[in-house]
Amino acid sequence: MGARLRTGATALFAAALALDVGATAMGQAKDAAPVTPEALSAHVKILASDDFQGRKPGTVGEEKTIAYIQDQFKKIGLKPAAGAKGYLQDVPMTEVTSKADGPMVFTATGKDGQAKSLSYEYFSQMIVWNRQRTTHAEVKDSDLVFVGYGITAPEFGWDDYAGVDVKGKTVVILVNDPGFATGDPALFGGGAMTWYGRWPYKYEEAARHGAAAAIIVHETRAAGYPWGVVANSNSVPKLTLMPADGGLQSRSAVEGWVQLDVAKELFAAAGLDYGTLKDSAARRGFKAVPMNAKMSVGITPVVRDVVSHNVVGIVPGAKRPDEVVLVGAHWDHLGVGPAVNGDTIYNGALDNATGVAGLIEMAKRYTHGPKPDRTLMFIAYTAEEQGLLGSEYYAQHPLYPVGKTVAGFNMDGLGVLGPVHDVVLVGGKKSDLEERLKAWTDAHGMVVNPEPFPERGYYYRSDHFNLAKVGIPVIDAGMGIDSVEHGAEWGKAKEEEYTRLHYHQPSDEWSPAMDLRGGAVQVNMWYDISRDLASSDAWPKWYDKAEFKAARDKSQGK
């Protein structure tokens, strides 16, 4: 999950929920009672308890989590999907546990011709890992090349790798993209991060160019989270999907991050100025810079194969059961990791026990109400925190044809801070699902606002992104930050506080103070919108300039 702190609903709609007589916002027939905050809280309390050990895929925590979700699906009356094993879709993966054998060592030669050795410690100053099936990974005296933002994007006329050979070398990369760095709306997404700004893309691109190692420089604002998130998330065993041939996807031998101070010291030792080169990297015509420095670091990975699981249940459609509306939320979190204030269990209450609670309770409204014309699929994805792996696997191995999947809705974190005036749309200007969202907010006295931190690239940081890549129109939105009781600045401060102190930390725990009234509104909002769609013959469409339109056209034979 991206570190979005979901907030609540307006007092107007809270009252409407309390007085609900069973009709949906879109004029549907009488159906089941709305989702309540109490019901959501009960699920979160269980899923985020220490008994579930942080819900890490491939652990006892997974066994308990998927057993709980399956039991809930069965109790509320969801049916297994064709092609699944009961309620489960197997997701074969490889787990690699990596830790540096010792410090990361650089040898840099400055303008005076003198060589200087620099050494940096694992976790506090740098973090590295390996995702290959090997017993040892190492780069020794590997030449460093600064490749700016590490982007090859023909549609933007941008190629940071032009004219440089990085095969067998170590590339040093900036996080985010030139649009963020300059705020220039003519560059990439302007202030909003594009896929090219995300770290998974940067490692993949480095591997495509044959780099032996790829190191990203961490900066909190550009990344969207502090160093602690990077260190905690990447010092635990990492998962990757297992390709059909049993091998692992091509990756550099070493991937990792370094702290900003490390980068500045390294550049200075090599006779370079980090700030100057960073500025030049955001301008058209930038050329990669050999750094007159070498890096050495070793990793001894421990590899094991893991079969994790997506949990899937359906409400079969009454009239067009082959047409599917998909609702998803990831069930996993980080498991057991480095101690913070004596606590080693990363419970993931907001991220994303709340989303799973919403998935279960929304499904319950469907099974206790009139049958929709189209099939509703509810899917709890595995391994989102490991790189959106469960949704990637589903997109590659769908249980229903992609071209017959009408639309998708994502719940990655529910509202926990009480009433607000607004709904925040993640991404935006993608598909006409946004028009359905606006119709709903208009009907309930709320407004749709753009995300307050577009530079963090949340659209590319949750499971809906993998569905979008294969063409399925998807939408992700949550309760906003304009608090009815405290104002927008308070809400923004709370979001920033969550990112700084609790996101991907053991302190993301269930508490009676969690105000899930907003979460209930969020779930009921998606219920209303999805039911209207499932009871119609409409097919949502990507806007013409959306990057996913071509994939949709292809999936539907256009």
Coordinates of C-alpha atoms in Angstrom, one line a residue:
M1 CA 0.0 0.0 0.0
G2 CA 1.0 3.6 -0.6
A3 CA 1.0 5.5 2.7
R4 CA -2.5 7.0 2.3
L5 CA -4.3 7.6 5.5
R6 CA -8.0 7.1 4.7
T7 CA -10.4 9.3 6.5
G8 CA -14.2 9.4 7.0
A9 CA -17.6 10.6 5.7
T10 CA -19.6 13.7 6.0
A11 CA -22.1 14.0 8.8
L12 CA -24.8 14.2 6.2
F13 CA -24.1 10.8 4.8
A14 CA -23.4 9.3 8.3
A15 CA -27.0 10.2 9.1
A16 CA -28.2 8.8 5.8
L17 CA -26.5 5.5 6.7
A18 CA -28.2 5.4 10.0
L19 CA -31.6 6.0 8.4
D20 CA -31.0 3.7 5.4
V21 CA -34.2 2.0 4.3
G22 CA -32.4 -0.4 2.0
A23 CA -32.2 1.5 -1.3
T24 CA -28.8 2.1 -2.9
A25 CA -27.7 5.6 -4.0
M26 CA -28.2 4.7 -7.6
G27 CA -31.9 3.8 -7.3
Q28 CA -31.6 0.0 -6.9
A29 CA -34.2 -2.2 -5.3
K30 CA -34.2 -2.9 -1.6
D31 CA -31.1 -4.7 -0.5
A32 CA -29.2 -5.7 2.6
A33 CA -28.4 -3.3 5.4
P34 CA -25.3 -1.1 4.9
V35 CA -21.9 -2.0 6.2
T36 CA -21.2 -0.7 9.8
P37 CA -18.0 0.5 11.4
E38 CA -18.5 -2.0 14.2
A39 CA -18.5 -4.9 11.8
L40 CA -15.3 -3.6 10.1
S41 CA -13.6 -3.1 13.4
A42 CA -14.3 -6.6 14.5
H43 CA -12.5 -8.1 11.4
V44 CA -9.6 -5.6 11.8
K45 CA -9.1 -6.5 15.4
I46 CA -8.7 -10.2 14.5
L47 CA -6.6 -9.8 11.3
A48 CA -4.2 -7.3 12.8
S49 CA -3.7 -9.2 16.1
D50 CA -0.3 -10.6 17.0
D51 CA -1.8 -14.1 16.5
F52 CA -1.6 -13.5 12.7
Q53 CA 2.1 -12.6 12.9
G54 CA 1.9 -9.7 10.4
R55 CA 0.2 -11.8 7.7
K56 CA 3.4 -12.5 5.7
P57 CA 2.9 -14.8 2.6
G58 CA 4.5 -18.2 3.0
T59 CA 4.3 -18.2 6.8
V60 CA 2.0 -19.4 9.6
G61 CA 0.5 -15.9 9.3
E62 CA -0.7 -16.6 5.8
E63 CA -2.2 -19.9 6.9
K64 CA -4.3 -18.2 9.6
T65 CA -5.2 -15.3 7.3
I66 CA -6.4 -17.3 4.3
A67 CA -8.3 -19.7 6.7
Y68 CA -10.1 -16.7 8.2
I69 CA -11.0 -15.2 4.9
Q70 CA -12.2 -18.5 3.4
D71 CA -14.3 -19.1 6.5
Q72 CA -15.9 -15.7 6.2
F73 CA -16.5 -16.2 2.5
K74 CA -18.2 -19.5 3.2
K75 CA -20.3 -18.1 6.0
I76 CA -21.7 -15.2 4.0
G77 CA -22.5 -17.4 1.1
L78 CA -19.9 -16.6 -1.6
K79 CA -19.4 -19.3 -4.2
P80 CA -16.0 -20.6 -5.4
A81 CA -14.9 -19.4 -8.8
A82 CA -14.4 -21.8 -11.6
G83 CA -10.7 -22.6 -12.0
A84 CA -9.9 -22.0 -8.4
K85 CA -9.2 -24.7 -5.7
G86 CA -12.2 -24.0 -3.6
Y87 CA -11.7 -20.4 -2.7
L88 CA -8.0 -20.4 -3.4
Q89 CA -5.9 -19.5 -6.4
D90 CA -2.3 -20.8 -6.0
V91 CA 0.4 -18.2 -6.6
P92 CA 3.8 -19.9 -7.0
M93 CA 6.7 -17.7 -5.9
T94 CA 10.3 -17.8 -4.8
E95 CA 11.4 -16.3 -1.5
V96 CA 14.9 -14.9 -1.3
T97 CA 16.4 -13.9 2.1
S98 CA 19.2 -11.5 1.5
K99 CA 21.6 -9.6 3.8
A100 CA 24.9 -8.0 2.9
D101 CA 28.0 -10.1 3.9
G102 CA 29.5 -6.9 5.2
P103 CA 29.6 -3.2 4.5
M104 CA 29.2 -1.6 1.1
V105 CA 32.6 -0.3 0.1
F106 CA 33.4 2.4 -2.4
T107 CA 36.7 3.5 -3.8
A108 CA 36.5 6.9 -5.3
T109 CA 39.2 9.1 -7.0
G110 CA 38.8 12.8 -6.7
K111 CA 40.1 15.7 -8.7
D112 CA 43.4 15.6 -6.8
G113 CA 44.0 12.1 -8.1
Q114 CA 43.9 10.6 -4.6
A115 CA 41.9 7.4 -4.1
K116 CA 39.6 7.4 -1.0
S117 CA 37.8 4.4 0.5
L118 CA 34.3 4.8 1.9
S119 CA 32.4 2.1 3.9
Y120 CA 28.7 2.1 4.7
E121 CA 26.8 -0.2 7.1
Y122 CA 23.8 -2.4 6.2
F123 CA 20.3 -1.1 7.3
S124 CA 21.3 2.2 8.8
Q125 CA 23.1 3.6 5.7
M126 CA 22.4 1.2 2.8
I127 CA 20.1 -1.7 2.0
V128 CA 20.8 -4.4 -0.6
W129 CA 19.2 -7.6 -1.8
N130 CA 19.3 -10.2 -4.5
R131 CA 16.4 -11.7 -6.4
Q132 CA 18.2 -14.4 -8.4
R133 CA 18.3 -18.1 -7.7
T134 CA 21.9 -18.2 -6.5
T135 CA 23.9 -19.1 -3.4
H136 CA 26.0 -16.0 -3.6
A137 CA 25.8 -12.6 -5.3
E138 CA 28.6 -10.1 -5.5
V139 CA 29.9 -7.1 -7.3
K140 CA 33.6 -6.4 -6.8
D141 CA 35.3 -3.2 -7.9
S142 CA 32.3 -2.5 -10.1
D143 CA 32.5 0.8 -12.0
L144 CA 29.8 3.3 -11.0
V145 CA 27.7 5.3 -13.6
F146 CA 25.3 8.0 -12.6
V147 CA 22.3 7.5 -14.9
G148 CA 20.1 10.3 -13.5
Y149 CA 16.5 9.0 -13.2
G150 CA 17.3 5.8 -15.0
I151 CA 14.5 6.2 -17.5
T152 CA 14.0 5.1 -21.1
A153 CA 10.7 6.6 -22.2
P154 CA 10.4 7.1 -26.0
E155 CA 6.9 8.6 -25.7
F156 CA 8.4 11.4 -23.6
G157 CA 11.5 11.7 -25.7
W158 CA 13.7 10.6 -22.8
D159 CA 16.6 8.2 -22.5
D160 CA 19.0 8.3 -19.6
Y161 CA 20.9 5.3 -20.9
A162 CA 21.6 6.8 -24.4
G163 CA 25.2 6.6 -25.4
V164 CA 26.4 4.7 -22.4
D165 CA 27.3 1.0 -21.9
V166 CA 26.4 -0.1 -18.3
K167 CA 26.8 -3.8 -18.8
G168 CA 28.5 -5.3 -15.8
K169 CA 28.6 -1.9 -14.0
T170 CA 26.7 -0.4 -11.1
V171 CA 24.2 2.3 -11.9
V172 CA 23.3 5.0 -9.4
I173 CA 19.7 6.3 -9.8
L174 CA 17.5 9.1 -8.6
V175 CA 14.1 8.2 -7.3
N176 CA 10.9 9.7 -8.9
D177 CA 11.1 11.4 -12.3
P178 CA 12.0 14.7 -13.9
G179 CA 8.4 16.0 -13.8
F180 CA 8.5 15.8 -10.0
A181 CA 11.9 17.4 -9.8
T182 CA 11.0 20.4 -11.9
G183 CA 7.3 20.7 -11.5
D184 CA 7.2 21.3 -15.2
P185 CA 3.8 20.1 -16.6
A186 CA 5.5 19.4 -19.9
L187 CA 7.8 16.8 -18.4
F188 CA 6.3 13.4 -17.6
G189 CA 3.3 13.9 -15.2
G190 CA 4.5 17.3 -14.0
G191 CA 4.2 17.1 -10.2
A192 CA 2.4 13.7 -10.3
M193 CA 4.7 10.7 -10.3
T194 CA 4.5 8.4 -13.4
W195 CA 5.4 4.7 -13.5
Y196 CA 8.9 5.8 -14.6
G197 CA 9.4 7.3 -11.2
R198 CA 8.7 4.1 -9.3
W199 CA 11.5 1.9 -7.9
P200 CA 10.4 -1.4 -9.5
Y201 CA 10.6 0.2 -13.0
K202 CA 14.1 1.5 -12.3
Y203 CA 15.5 -1.9 -11.3
E204 CA 13.8 -3.5 -14.3
E205 CA 15.2 -0.9 -16.7
A206 CA 18.7 -1.3 -15.2
A207 CA 18.5 -5.0 -15.7
R208 CA 17.4 -4.6 -19.3
H209 CA 20.6 -2.6 -19.9
G210 CA 22.7 -5.3 -18.3
A211 CA 23.7 -3.5 -15.1
A212 CA 25.4 -5.7 -12.5
A213 CA 24.0 -3.6 -9.7
A214 CA 21.3 -0.8 -9.4
I215 CA 21.4 1.5 -6.4
I216 CA 18.7 4.2 -5.8
V217 CA 19.4 7.3 -3.8
H218 CA 16.8 7.8 -1.1
E219 CA 15.2 11.2 -0.6
T220 CA 12.1 11.2 1.6
R221 CA 9.9 13.7 -0.4
A222 CA 10.8 12.2 -3.8
A223 CA 10.2 8.6 -2.6
G224 CA 7.1 9.4 -0.6
Y225 CA 8.3 7.7 2.6
P226 CA 11.2 7.9 5.1
W227 CA 14.3 5.7 5.2
G228 CA 12.8 3.5 7.9
V229 CA 10.2 2.3 5.4
V230 CA 12.9 1.4 2.9
A231 CA 15.1 -0.4 5.5
N232 CA 12.2 -2.3 7.2
S233 CA 10.6 -3.3 3.9
N234 CA 13.7 -4.6 2.3
S235 CA 15.6 -6.2 5.2
V236 CA 13.0 -9.1 5.4
P237 CA 12.7 -12.0 2.9
K238 CA 11.6 -10.9 -0.5
L239 CA 9.2 -12.7 -2.8
T240 CA 9.0 -12.8 -6.6
L241 CA 6.7 -14.6 -8.9
M242 CA 8.0 -18.0 -10.2
P243 CA 8.0 -18.0 -14.0
A244 CA 6.6 -21.1 -15.7
D245 CA 10.1 -22.4 -16.5
G246 CA 11.1 -22.4 -12.8
G247 CA 13.7 -19.8 -13.2
L248 CA 13.7 -16.2 -11.9
Q249 CA 13.1 -13.1 -14.0
S250 CA 16.3 -11.4 -15.2
R251 CA 17.4 -9.0 -12.5
S252 CA 20.7 -7.3 -11.6
A253 CA 22.8 -9.3 -9.1
V254 CA 22.5 -6.5 -6.6
E255 CA 19.6 -4.1 -6.0
G256 CA 19.4 -1.6 -3.3
W257 CA 19.1 1.9 -1.8
V258 CA 21.5 4.3 -0.1
Q259 CA 20.8 7.2 2.2
L260 CA 21.1 10.7 0.7
D261 CA 24.1 11.6 2.9
V262 CA 25.9 8.5 1.6
A263 CA 25.3 9.6 -2.0
K264 CA 26.5 13.2 -1.3
E265 CA 29.7 11.9 0.4
L266 CA 30.4 9.4 -2.4
F267 CA 29.9 12.0 -5.2
A268 CA 32.1 14.5 -3.4
A269 CA 34.9 11.9 -3.0
A270 CA 34.7 11.3 -6.7
G271 CA 35.1 15.0 -7.5
L272 CA 31.4 15.5 -8.3
D273 CA 28.7 17.6 -6.8
Y274 CA 25.5 15.7 -6.1
G275 CA 23.2 18.7 -6.3
T276 CA 24.5 19.9 -9.6
L277 CA 24.2 16.5 -11.2
K278 CA 20.8 16.0 -9.8
D279 CA 19.7 19.3 -11.4
S280 CA 21.2 18.4 -14.7
A281 CA 19.5 15.0 -14.6
A282 CA 16.1 16.7 -14.7
R283 CA 16.8 18.5 -17.9
R284 CA 16.4 17.3 -21.5
G285 CA 19.7 16.2 -23.0
F286 CA 21.1 14.8 -19.8
K287 CA 23.9 12.3 -20.4
A288 CA 25.0 9.6 -18.0
V289 CA 28.1 10.4 -16.0
P290 CA 30.9 7.8 -15.2
M291 CA 31.7 8.5 -11.6
N292 CA 35.4 7.5 -11.3
A293 CA 34.4 5.3 -8.4
K294 CA 34.0 1.6 -7.8
M295 CA 31.7 -0.4 -5.5
S296 CA 32.1 -3.8 -3.8
V297 CA 29.4 -5.6 -1.8
G298 CA 28.5 -9.2 -1.4
I299 CA 25.2 -11.0 -0.5
T300 CA 24.6 -14.6 0.5
P301 CA 20.9 -15.3 -0.3
V302 CA 18.8 -18.1 1.1
V303 CA 16.3 -19.3 -1.5
R304 CA 13.1 -21.3 -1.0
D305 CA 10.0 -21.9 -3.1
V306 CA 6.7 -20.7 -1.8
V307 CA 3.1 -21.3 -2.9
S308 CA 1.0 -18.4 -1.6
H309 CA -2.7 -17.8 -2.4
N310 CA -5.2 -15.3 -3.6
V311 CA -8.6 -15.9 -1.9
V312 CA -11.5 -15.6 -4.4
G313 CA -15.3 -15.8 -4.0
I314 CA -18.1 -14.9 -6.3
V315 CA -21.8 -13.9 -6.4
P316 CA -22.9 -15.4 -9.8
G317 CA -24.8 -13.1 -12.0
A318 CA -28.5 -13.8 -12.6
K319 CA -28.6 -12.6 -16.3
R320 CA -25.0 -12.3 -17.6
P321 CA -22.8 -14.4 -15.4
D322 CA -19.9 -14.3 -17.8
E323 CA -19.5 -10.6 -17.3
V324 CA -17.6 -9.8 -14.1
V325 CA -17.2 -6.8 -11.8
L326 CA -14.1 -7.3 -9.6
V327 CA -13.6 -6.0 -6.1
G328 CA -10.1 -6.5 -4.6
A329 CA -8.1 -5.9 -1.4
H330 CA -4.7 -7.3 -0.5
W331 CA -4.6 -9.5 2.6
D332 CA -0.8 -9.5 3.3
H333 CA 1.5 -7.3 5.3
L334 CA 5.2 -7.5 6.3
G335 CA 5.2 -10.2 8.9
V336 CA 7.9 -10.3 11.6
G337 CA 10.8 -7.9 11.2
P338 CA 13.3 -5.6 12.9
A339 CA 12.3 -4.5 16.4
V340 CA 10.9 -1.0 16.8
N341 CA 10.5 0.0 20.4
G342 CA 10.6 -3.6 21.3
D343 CA 7.9 -4.7 18.9
T344 CA 8.7 -7.0 16.0
I345 CA 5.3 -7.8 14.6
Y346 CA 4.2 -5.6 11.7
N347 CA 0.5 -6.0 12.2
G348 CA -0.8 -3.9 9.2
A349 CA -4.1 -2.8 10.7
L350 CA -4.8 0.1 8.4
D351 CA -2.6 -1.5 5.7
N352 CA -4.6 -3.6 4.9
A353 CA -6.6 -5.4 7.4
T354 CA -9.2 -2.6 6.9
G355 CA -9.4 -3.3 3.2
V356 CA -10.0 -7.0 3.8
A357 CA -12.7 -6.2 6.4
G358 CA -14.3 -4.0 3.7
L359 CA -14.1 -6.8 1.1
I360 CA -15.8 -9.3 3.4
E361 CA -18.5 -6.9 4.5
M362 CA -19.2 -5.6 1.0
A363 CA -19.5 -9.2 -0.2
K364 CA -22.0 -9.8 2.7
R365 CA -24.2 -7.0 1.4
Y366 CA -24.3 -8.7 -2.0
T367 CA -25.1 -12.2 -0.7
H368 CA -27.8 -10.9 1.6
G369 CA -29.4 -8.7 -1.1
P370 CA -30.9 -9.1 -4.6
K371 CA -28.8 -11.0 -7.1
P372 CA -26.9 -8.8 -9.5
D373 CA -27.2 -9.3 -13.3
R374 CA -23.5 -9.6 -13.6
T375 CA -21.1 -11.7 -11.6
L376 CA -19.4 -10.0 -8.6
M377 CA -15.9 -11.4 -7.9
F378 CA -14.3 -10.6 -4.5
I379 CA -10.5 -11.3 -4.4
A380 CA -8.1 -10.9 -1.5
Y381 CA -4.7 -10.7 -3.1
T382 CA -1.4 -12.0 -1.7
A383 CA 2.0 -10.3 -1.7
E384 CA 1.0 -6.7 -2.5
E385 CA 3.7 -5.5 -0.1
Q386 CA 6.3 -7.6 -2.1
G387 CA 5.6 -5.8 -5.3
L388 CA 1.9 -6.3 -6.2
L389 CA 2.6 -10.0 -6.9
G390 CA -0.8 -11.5 -6.2
S391 CA -2.6 -9.1 -8.5
E392 CA 0.1 -9.5 -11.1
Y393 CA -0.4 -13.3 -11.1
Y394 CA -4.2 -12.9 -11.3
A395 CA -3.8 -10.5 -14.3
Q396 CA -1.5 -13.1 -16.0
H397 CA -3.8 -16.0 -15.0
P398 CA -7.4 -14.6 -14.8
L399 CA -10.2 -16.8 -13.7
Y400 CA -12.5 -14.9 -16.0
P401 CA -11.4 -13.4 -19.4
V402 CA -9.9 -9.9 -19.1
G403 CA -12.1 -8.8 -22.0
K404 CA -15.2 -9.9 -20.1
T405 CA -14.1 -8.2 -16.8
V406 CA -16.3 -5.1 -16.8
A407 CA -14.4 -3.0 -14.2
G408 CA -12.4 -3.3 -11.0
F409 CA -12.6 -1.5 -7.6
N410 CA -9.7 -1.5 -5.1
M411 CA -9.7 -1.1 -1.3
D412 CA -6.3 -0.4 0.0
G413 CA -6.8 1.2 3.4
L414 CA -10.2 2.4 4.8
G415 CA -11.1 5.6 6.6
V416 CA -10.1 5.7 10.2
L417 CA -10.3 9.4 11.2
G418 CA -14.0 10.3 11.2
P419 CA -16.2 12.5 9.0
V420 CA -14.8 14.4 6.0
H421 CA -16.2 16.5 3.2
D422 CA -14.3 14.8 0.3
V423 CA -13.4 11.7 -1.5
V424 CA -9.8 11.6 -2.8
L425 CA -9.4 10.0 -6.3
V426 CA -6.0 8.3 -6.8
G427 CA -4.6 9.0 -10.2
G428 CA -7.4 10.7 -12.0
K429 CA -8.3 11.4 -15.6
K430 CA -8.1 7.7 -16.4
S431 CA -11.6 6.3 -17.1
D432 CA -15.3 7.2 -17.0
L433 CA -15.6 5.3 -13.7
E434 CA -14.6 8.6 -12.3
E435 CA -17.9 10.0 -13.6
R436 CA -19.8 7.4 -11.6
L437 CA -17.8 8.3 -8.5
K438 CA -18.7 12.0 -9.0
A439 CA -22.3 11.1 -9.4
W440 CA -22.2 9.3 -6.1
T441 CA -20.5 12.1 -4.2
D442 CA -22.9 14.7 -5.7
A443 CA -25.8 12.6 -4.4
H444 CA -24.3 12.5 -0.9
G445 CA -23.2 16.1 -0.5
M446 CA -19.5 15.3 -0.9
V447 CA -16.9 16.4 -3.4
V448 CA -14.1 14.5 -5.3
N449 CA -10.7 16.0 -4.8
P450 CA -7.4 15.1 -6.5
E451 CA -4.9 13.3 -4.3
P452 CA -2.9 15.7 -2.1
F453 CA 0.4 14.1 -2.8
P454 CA 0.5 13.2 -6.5
E455 CA 4.3 13.1 -6.4
R456 CA 4.1 9.8 -4.4
G457 CA 2.7 7.9 -7.4
Y458 CA 0.0 6.0 -5.5
Y459 CA -1.8 4.9 -8.6
Y460 CA 1.2 2.7 -9.4
R461 CA 1.6 1.4 -5.8
S462 CA -1.5 -0.8 -5.3
D463 CA -3.1 -3.9 -6.9
H464 CA -5.4 -2.1 -9.3
F465 CA -2.4 -1.1 -11.4
N466 CA -1.8 -4.7 -12.6
L467 CA -5.4 -4.9 -13.7
A468 CA -5.1 -1.6 -15.5
K469 CA -2.0 -2.8 -17.3
V470 CA -4.0 -5.6 -19.0
G471 CA -6.8 -3.2 -19.9
I472 CA -9.4 -3.6 -17.2
P473 CA -10.9 -0.2 -16.2
V474 CA -10.2 0.2 -12.5
I475 CA -10.6 2.9 -9.9
D476 CA -9.1 3.5 -6.5
A477 CA -10.4 6.3 -4.2
G478 CA -10.8 6.8 -0.5
M479 CA -12.2 9.2 2.0
G480 CA -10.3 12.5 1.9
I481 CA -8.5 14.8 4.3
D482 CA -11.0 17.7 4.6
S483 CA -12.1 16.9 8.1
V484 CA -15.7 18.0 9.1
E485 CA -14.6 18.5 12.7
H486 CA -11.0 19.7 12.3
G487 CA -10.4 21.0 8.8
A488 CA -8.2 20.1 5.9
E489 CA -4.9 21.1 7.4
W490 CA -5.5 18.7 10.4
G491 CA -6.3 15.9 8.0
K492 CA -3.2 16.5 6.0
A493 CA -1.1 16.6 9.1
K494 CA -2.6 13.3 10.2
E495 CA -1.8 11.7 6.8
E496 CA 1.8 13.0 7.1
E497 CA 2.0 11.7 10.7
Y498 CA 0.9 8.2 9.6
T499 CA 3.5 8.2 6.8
R500 CA 6.2 9.3 9.1
L501 CA 5.5 7.2 12.2
H502 CA 3.3 4.3 11.4
Y503 CA 3.4 3.3 7.7
H504 CA 5.1 -0.1 7.5
Q505 CA 5.9 0.0 11.2
P506 CA 4.9 -2.3 14.0
S507 CA 2.8 0.6 15.4
D508 CA 0.2 0.2 12.6
E509 CA -2.0 -1.7 15.0
W510 CA -5.7 -2.0 15.7
S511 CA -7.0 0.4 18.4
P512 CA -10.5 1.1 19.8
A513 CA -9.7 4.7 18.8
M514 CA -9.9 3.7 15.1
D515 CA -12.9 5.7 13.8
L516 CA -14.1 3.4 11.1
R517 CA -17.3 5.4 10.3
G518 CA -15.4 6.7 7.3
G519 CA -14.4 3.2 6.4
A520 CA -18.0 2.1 6.4
V521 CA -18.9 5.0 4.0
Q522 CA -16.1 4.0 1.7
V523 CA -17.3 0.4 1.5
N524 CA -20.9 1.4 1.0
M525 CA -19.8 3.8 -1.7
W526 CA -18.2 1.1 -3.7
Y527 CA -21.2 -1.2 -3.1
D528 CA -23.5 1.4 -4.5
I529 CA -21.4 2.1 -7.6
S530 CA -20.5 -1.5 -8.3
R531 CA -24.1 -2.6 -7.9
D532 CA -25.3 0.0 -10.3
L533 CA -22.7 -1.2 -12.8
A534 CA -23.5 -4.9 -12.2
S535 CA -27.2 -4.2 -12.8
S536 CA -26.6 -2.5 -16.1
D537 CA -25.2 -3.3 -19.5
A538 CA -22.7 -0.5 -19.5
W539 CA -19.0 -1.0 -20.1
P540 CA -16.7 1.6 -18.5
K541 CA -14.1 3.0 -20.9
W542 CA -10.6 4.4 -20.6
Y543 CA -10.3 8.0 -21.7
D544 CA -8.6 8.3 -25.1
K545 CA -5.2 9.5 -23.6
A546 CA -5.1 6.9 -20.8
E547 CA -2.1 4.7 -21.1
F548 CA -4.2 1.5 -20.7
K549 CA -6.7 2.1 -23.5
A550 CA -4.7 0.1 -26.1
A551 CA -4.6 -3.0 -23.8
R552 CA -8.4 -2.8 -23.3
D553 CA -9.0 -2.6 -27.0
K554 CA -6.7 -5.6 -27.6
S555 CA -8.5 -7.7 -24.9
Q556 CA -11.8 -7.0 -26.6
G557 CA -10.6 -7.7 -30.1
K558 CA -10.8 -4.1 -31.3

